[in-house]
Coordinates of C-alpha atoms in Angstrom, one line a residue:
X9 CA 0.0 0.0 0.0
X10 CA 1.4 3.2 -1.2
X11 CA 2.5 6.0 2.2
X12 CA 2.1 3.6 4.5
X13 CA 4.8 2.3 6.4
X14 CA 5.0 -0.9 8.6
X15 CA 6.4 -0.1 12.1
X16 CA 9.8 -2.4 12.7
X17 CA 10.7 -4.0 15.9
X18 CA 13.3 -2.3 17.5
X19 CA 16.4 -4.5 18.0
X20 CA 17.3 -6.0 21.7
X21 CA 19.5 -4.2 23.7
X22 CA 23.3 -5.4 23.4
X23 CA 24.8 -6.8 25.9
X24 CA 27.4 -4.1 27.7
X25 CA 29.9 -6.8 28.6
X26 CA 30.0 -7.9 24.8
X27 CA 30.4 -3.9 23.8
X28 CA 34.0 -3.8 26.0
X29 CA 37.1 -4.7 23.9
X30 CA 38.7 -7.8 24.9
X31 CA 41.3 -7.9 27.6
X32 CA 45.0 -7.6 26.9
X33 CA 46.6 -10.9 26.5
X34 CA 49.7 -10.8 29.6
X35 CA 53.0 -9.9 27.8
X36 CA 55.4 -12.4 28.0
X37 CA 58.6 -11.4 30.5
X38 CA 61.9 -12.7 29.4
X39 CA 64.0 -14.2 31.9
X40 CA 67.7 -16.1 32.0
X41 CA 69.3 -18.3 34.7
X42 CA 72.8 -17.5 35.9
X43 CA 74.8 -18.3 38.6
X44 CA 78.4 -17.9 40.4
X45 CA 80.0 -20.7 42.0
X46 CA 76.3 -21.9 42.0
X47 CA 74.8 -19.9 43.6
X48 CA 72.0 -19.6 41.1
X49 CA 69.6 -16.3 40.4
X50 CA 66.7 -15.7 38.1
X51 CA 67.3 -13.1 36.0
X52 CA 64.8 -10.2 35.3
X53 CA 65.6 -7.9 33.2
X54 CA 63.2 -4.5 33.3
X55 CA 65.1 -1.3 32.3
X56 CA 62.2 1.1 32.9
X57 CA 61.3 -0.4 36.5
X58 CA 57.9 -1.2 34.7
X59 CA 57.1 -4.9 36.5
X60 CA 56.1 -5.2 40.2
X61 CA 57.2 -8.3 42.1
X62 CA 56.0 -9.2 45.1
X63 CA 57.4 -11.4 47.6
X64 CA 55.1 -14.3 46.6
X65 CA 55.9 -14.0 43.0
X66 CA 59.7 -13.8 43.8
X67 CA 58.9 -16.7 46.2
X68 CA 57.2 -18.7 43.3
X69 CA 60.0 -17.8 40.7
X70 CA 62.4 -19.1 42.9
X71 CA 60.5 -22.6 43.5
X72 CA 62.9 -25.1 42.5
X73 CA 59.8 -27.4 41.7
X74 CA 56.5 -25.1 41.0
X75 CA 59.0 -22.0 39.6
X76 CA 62.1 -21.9 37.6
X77 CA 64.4 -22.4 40.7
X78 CA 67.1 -19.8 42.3
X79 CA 68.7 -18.5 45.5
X80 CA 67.4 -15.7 44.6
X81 CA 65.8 -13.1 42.1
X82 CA 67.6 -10.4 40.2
X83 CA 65.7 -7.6 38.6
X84 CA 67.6 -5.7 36.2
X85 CA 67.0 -1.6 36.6
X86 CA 68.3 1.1 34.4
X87 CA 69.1 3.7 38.4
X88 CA 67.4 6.8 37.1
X89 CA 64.2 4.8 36.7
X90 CA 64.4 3.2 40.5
X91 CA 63.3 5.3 43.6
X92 CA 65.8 3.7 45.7
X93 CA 68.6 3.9 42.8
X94 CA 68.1 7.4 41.6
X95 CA 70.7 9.1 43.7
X96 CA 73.6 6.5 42.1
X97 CA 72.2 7.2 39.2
X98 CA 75.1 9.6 38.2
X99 CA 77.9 7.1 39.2
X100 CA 75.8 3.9 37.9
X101 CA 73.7 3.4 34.8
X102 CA 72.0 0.0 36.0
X103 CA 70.4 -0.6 39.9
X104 CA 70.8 -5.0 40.9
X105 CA 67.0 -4.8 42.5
X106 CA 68.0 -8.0 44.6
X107 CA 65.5 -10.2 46.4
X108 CA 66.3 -13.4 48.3
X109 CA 64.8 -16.6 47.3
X110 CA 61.5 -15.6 50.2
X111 CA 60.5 -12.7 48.3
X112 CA 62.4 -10.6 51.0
X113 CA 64.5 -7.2 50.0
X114 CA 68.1 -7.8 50.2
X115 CA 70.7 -5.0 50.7
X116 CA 73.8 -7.2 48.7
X117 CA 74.7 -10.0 46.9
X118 CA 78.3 -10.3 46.4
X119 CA 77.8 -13.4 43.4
X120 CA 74.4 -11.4 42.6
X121 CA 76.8 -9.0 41.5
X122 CA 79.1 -10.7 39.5
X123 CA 76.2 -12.4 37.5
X124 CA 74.4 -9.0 37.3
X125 CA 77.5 -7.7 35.7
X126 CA 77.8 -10.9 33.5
X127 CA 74.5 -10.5 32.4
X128 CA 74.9 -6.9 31.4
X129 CA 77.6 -7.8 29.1
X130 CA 75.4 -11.1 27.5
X131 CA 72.9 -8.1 26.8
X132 CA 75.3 -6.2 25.0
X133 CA 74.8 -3.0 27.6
X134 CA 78.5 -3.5 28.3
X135 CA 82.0 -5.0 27.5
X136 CA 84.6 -6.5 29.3
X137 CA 86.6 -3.9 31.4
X138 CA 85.2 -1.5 34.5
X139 CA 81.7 -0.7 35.4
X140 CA 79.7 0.6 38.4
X141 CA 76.7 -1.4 39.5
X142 CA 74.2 0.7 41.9
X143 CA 73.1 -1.4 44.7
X144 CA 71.2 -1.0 48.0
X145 CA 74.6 -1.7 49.8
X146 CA 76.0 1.3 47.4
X147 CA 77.8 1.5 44.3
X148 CA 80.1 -1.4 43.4
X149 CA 82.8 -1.1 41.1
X150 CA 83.1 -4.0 39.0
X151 CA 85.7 -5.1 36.5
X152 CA 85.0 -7.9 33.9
X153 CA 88.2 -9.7 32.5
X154 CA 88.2 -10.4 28.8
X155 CA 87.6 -14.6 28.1
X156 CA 89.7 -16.4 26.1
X157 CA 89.2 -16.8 22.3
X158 CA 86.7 -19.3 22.4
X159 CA 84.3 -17.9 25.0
X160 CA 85.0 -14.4 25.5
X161 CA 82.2 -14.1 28.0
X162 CA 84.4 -16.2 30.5
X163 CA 86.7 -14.0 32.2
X164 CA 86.8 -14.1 35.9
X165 CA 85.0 -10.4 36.9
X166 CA 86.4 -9.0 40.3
X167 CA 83.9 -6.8 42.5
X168 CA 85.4 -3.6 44.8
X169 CA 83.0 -4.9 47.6
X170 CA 83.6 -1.9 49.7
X171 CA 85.3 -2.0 53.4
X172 CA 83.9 -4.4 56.0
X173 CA 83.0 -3.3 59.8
X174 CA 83.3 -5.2 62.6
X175 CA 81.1 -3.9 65.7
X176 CA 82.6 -4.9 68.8
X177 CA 79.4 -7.0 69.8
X178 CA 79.8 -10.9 71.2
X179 CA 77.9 -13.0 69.3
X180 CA 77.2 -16.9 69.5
X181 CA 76.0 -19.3 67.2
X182 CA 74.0 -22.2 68.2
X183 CA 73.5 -25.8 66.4
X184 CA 71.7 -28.8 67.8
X185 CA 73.1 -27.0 71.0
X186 CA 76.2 -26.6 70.1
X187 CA 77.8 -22.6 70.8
X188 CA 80.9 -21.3 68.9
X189 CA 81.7 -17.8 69.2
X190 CA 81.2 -15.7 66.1
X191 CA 83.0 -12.4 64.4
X192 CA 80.5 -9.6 63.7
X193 CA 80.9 -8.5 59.8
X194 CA 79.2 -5.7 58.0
X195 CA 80.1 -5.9 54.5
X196 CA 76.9 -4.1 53.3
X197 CA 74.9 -7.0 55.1
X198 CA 75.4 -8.4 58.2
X199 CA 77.3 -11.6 59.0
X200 CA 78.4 -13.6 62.0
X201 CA 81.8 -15.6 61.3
X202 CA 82.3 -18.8 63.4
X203 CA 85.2 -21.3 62.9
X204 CA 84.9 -24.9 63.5
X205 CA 86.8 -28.4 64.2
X206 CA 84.5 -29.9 61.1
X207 CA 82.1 -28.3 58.9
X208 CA 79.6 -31.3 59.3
X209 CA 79.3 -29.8 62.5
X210 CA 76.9 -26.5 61.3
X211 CA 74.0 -29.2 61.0
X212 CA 71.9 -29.6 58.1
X213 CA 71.1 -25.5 57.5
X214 CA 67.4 -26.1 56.5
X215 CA 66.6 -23.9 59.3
X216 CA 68.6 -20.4 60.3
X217 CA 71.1 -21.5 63.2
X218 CA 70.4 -19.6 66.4
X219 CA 72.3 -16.5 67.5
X220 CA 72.2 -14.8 70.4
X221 CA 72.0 -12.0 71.6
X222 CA 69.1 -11.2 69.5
X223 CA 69.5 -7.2 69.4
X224 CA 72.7 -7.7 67.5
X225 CA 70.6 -8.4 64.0
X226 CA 67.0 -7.6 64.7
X227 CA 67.1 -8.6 60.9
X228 CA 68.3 -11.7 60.9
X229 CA 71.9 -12.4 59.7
X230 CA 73.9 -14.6 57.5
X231 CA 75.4 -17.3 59.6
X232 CA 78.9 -19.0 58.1
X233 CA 81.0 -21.9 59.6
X234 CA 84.2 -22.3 58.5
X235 CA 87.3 -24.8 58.6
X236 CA 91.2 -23.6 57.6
X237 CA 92.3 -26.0 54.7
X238 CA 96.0 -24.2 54.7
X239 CA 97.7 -21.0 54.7
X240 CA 95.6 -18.3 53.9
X241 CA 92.9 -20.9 52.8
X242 CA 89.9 -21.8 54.2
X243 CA 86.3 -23.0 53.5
X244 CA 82.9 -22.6 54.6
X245 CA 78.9 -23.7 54.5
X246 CA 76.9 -20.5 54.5
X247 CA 73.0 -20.2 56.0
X248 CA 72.1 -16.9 54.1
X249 CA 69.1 -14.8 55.3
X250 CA 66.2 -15.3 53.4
X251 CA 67.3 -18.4 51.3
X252 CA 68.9 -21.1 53.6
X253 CA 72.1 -22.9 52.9
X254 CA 73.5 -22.0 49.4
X255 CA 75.9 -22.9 47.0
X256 CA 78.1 -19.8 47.6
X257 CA 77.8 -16.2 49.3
X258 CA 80.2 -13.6 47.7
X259 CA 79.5 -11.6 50.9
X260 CA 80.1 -14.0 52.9
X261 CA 83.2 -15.3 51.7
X262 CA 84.4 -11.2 51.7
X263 CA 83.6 -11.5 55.4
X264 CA 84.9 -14.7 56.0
X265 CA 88.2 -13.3 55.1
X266 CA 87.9 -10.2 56.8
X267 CA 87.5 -12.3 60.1
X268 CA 89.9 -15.0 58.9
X269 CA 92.8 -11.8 59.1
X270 CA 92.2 -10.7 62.5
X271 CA 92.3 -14.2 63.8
X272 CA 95.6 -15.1 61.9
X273 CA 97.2 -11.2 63.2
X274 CA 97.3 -10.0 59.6
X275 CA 95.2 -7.2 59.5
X276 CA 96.2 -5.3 56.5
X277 CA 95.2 -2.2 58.1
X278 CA 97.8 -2.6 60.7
X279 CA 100.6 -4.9 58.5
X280 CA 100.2 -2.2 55.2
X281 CA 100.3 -4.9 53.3
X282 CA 97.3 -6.7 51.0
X283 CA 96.4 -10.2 52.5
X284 CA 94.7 -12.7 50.0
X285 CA 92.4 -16.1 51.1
X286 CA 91.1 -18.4 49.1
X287 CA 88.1 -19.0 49.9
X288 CA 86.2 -22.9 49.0
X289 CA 82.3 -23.0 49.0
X290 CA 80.3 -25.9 47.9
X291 CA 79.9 -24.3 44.8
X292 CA 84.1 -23.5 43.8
X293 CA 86.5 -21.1 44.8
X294 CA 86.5 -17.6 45.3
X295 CA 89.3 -15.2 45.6
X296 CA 88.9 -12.5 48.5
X297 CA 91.5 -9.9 48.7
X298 CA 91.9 -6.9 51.8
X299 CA 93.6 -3.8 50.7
X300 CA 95.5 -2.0 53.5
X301 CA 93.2 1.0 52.6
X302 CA 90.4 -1.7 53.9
X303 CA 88.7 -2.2 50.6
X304 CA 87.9 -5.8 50.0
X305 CA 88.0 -7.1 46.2
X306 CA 86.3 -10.7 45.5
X307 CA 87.2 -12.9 42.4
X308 CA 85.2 -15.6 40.7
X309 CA 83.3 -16.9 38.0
X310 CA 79.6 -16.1 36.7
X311 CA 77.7 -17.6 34.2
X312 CA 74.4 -17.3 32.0
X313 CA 73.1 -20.9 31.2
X314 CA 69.3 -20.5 30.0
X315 CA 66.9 -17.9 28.4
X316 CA 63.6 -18.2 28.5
X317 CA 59.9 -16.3 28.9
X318 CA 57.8 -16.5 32.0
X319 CA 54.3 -18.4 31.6
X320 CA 51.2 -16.3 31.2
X321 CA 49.8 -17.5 34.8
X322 CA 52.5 -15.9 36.2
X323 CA 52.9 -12.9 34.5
X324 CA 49.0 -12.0 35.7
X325 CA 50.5 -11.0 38.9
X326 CA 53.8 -10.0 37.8
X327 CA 52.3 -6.9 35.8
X328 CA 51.0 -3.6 36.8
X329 CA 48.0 -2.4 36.3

């Protein structure tokens, strides 16, 4: 019928949720493995500080059977992007973030560092010779020796791990009520030194060994027990804070050192000579070195042995919002 028009059904209203775009697939995260004298980190590289991790994430990255496995995390930080890093900024490009294997905020890592610096020159960011890493303990100056031919990435790299101080406190250790008496080291962390008859004799290290008195680390404290195996040699199991007995602790070998040269009455400070240990952990051999001006330089190995991308139910939590 001509000039008349049919009235058409309005369509339904659309479903809001079906109007909203679909939600972001999680970014993959790249990660790599490295270690030094085994003790083993998870690598995270984030140059703009643009991933949060929190402690259970750290926790779960550091699962040696639900997570990729590691004494602890190290997230990779250009300083200038980094509240806690900003001030180094100007005396080092790239903050080491470091978190223990619990998720908990370290202040140093002395292998941490050495793998931090390899990794920086796997990425290309740097080559062998001298760089300065920005840490929570302060800036470390770092120097990478150049690698043979056939694997110019395996040069030794030697970290100025700054002077150690030794408060005066008396501390004791305690295993399966066994006491030793223990040196009190700072070395941008806090140790307590004790030497034994047998290094069997620290106990099994799942748990921290007790220390007393407890006002001398209301943070807790890296424990290490440690045997002489010669002159100016020694070795050592370490409980470290946070992760429980490791493969190695750079620190802890530094302060190992420091307390092995007041014991033995060669305290370069008072001698004006350089004293060198060598230092054996269950994971190899680290060279520790205490200048007479009291700076303590630390020698060893570090290696990257895996790349590799985080799963997507991980990243989930990893990401901001």
């Amino acid at each position: 019928m001509d000039g008349v028009t049919t009235a058409q059904p309005s369509p339904p209203p659309q479903d809001p949720a079906r109007l909203r775009p679909p939600a972001a697939e999680p970014q993959p995260v790249a990660f790599l493995k490295g270690h030094g004298t085994e003790n083993d980190f998870v690598i995270v590289p984030d140059p703009d500080n643009a991933l949060d991790l929190p402690a259970d994430v750290v926790a779960r990255l550091c699962d040696r059977r639900a997570g990729i496995g590691g004494d602890g995390v190290l997230h990779v930080v250009r300083s200038a992007a980094h509240p806690e890093a900003r001030s180094m900024a100007d005396q080092a490009e790239w903050f080491m973030d470091y978190r223990n294997a619990d998720g908990s905020i370290a202040e140093m890592c002395g292998n941490g560092v050495r793998v931090f610096a390899r990794y920086l020159q796997h990425a290309g960011h740097v080559d062998a010779g001298d760089l300065a890493v920005a840490t929570r303990g302060g800036v470390k100056r770092v120097h990478i020796a150049k690698g043979p031919a056939h694997d110019p990435h395996g040069g030794d790299i030697t970290v100025r791990m700054g002077r150690a101080t030794l408060p005066d406190d008396s501390v004791t250790v305690t295993v399966d009520g066994r006491s030793w008496p223990a040196r009190n080291v700072n070395m941008g962390n806090p140790h307590a030194v004790a030497f034994v008859d047998d290094l069997a004799h620290a106990g099994d290290l799942y748990s921290a060994p007790a220390f007393a008195p407890a006002a001398v680390y209301p943070d807790g404290v890296n424990v290490e027990f440690v045997v002489d195996r010669g002159e100016r040699h020694v070795a050592l199991r370490v409980h470290e804070r946070g992760s429980g007995e490791t493969r190695s602790c750079g620190t802890g070998a530094c302060a190992v050192a420091v307390a092995a040269a007041r014991r033995d009455g060669v305290d370069p400070a008072r001698t004006g000579v350089p004293v060198t240990y060598r230092v054996d952990l269950p994971g190899g051999r680290l060279v520790i070195t205490e200048r007479p001006d009291g700076e303590v330089e630390m020698s060893g190995p570090a290696v990257i042995v895996a790349t590799g991308r985080l799963a997507a139910a991980l990243l989930a939590t990893v990401e901001r919002a």
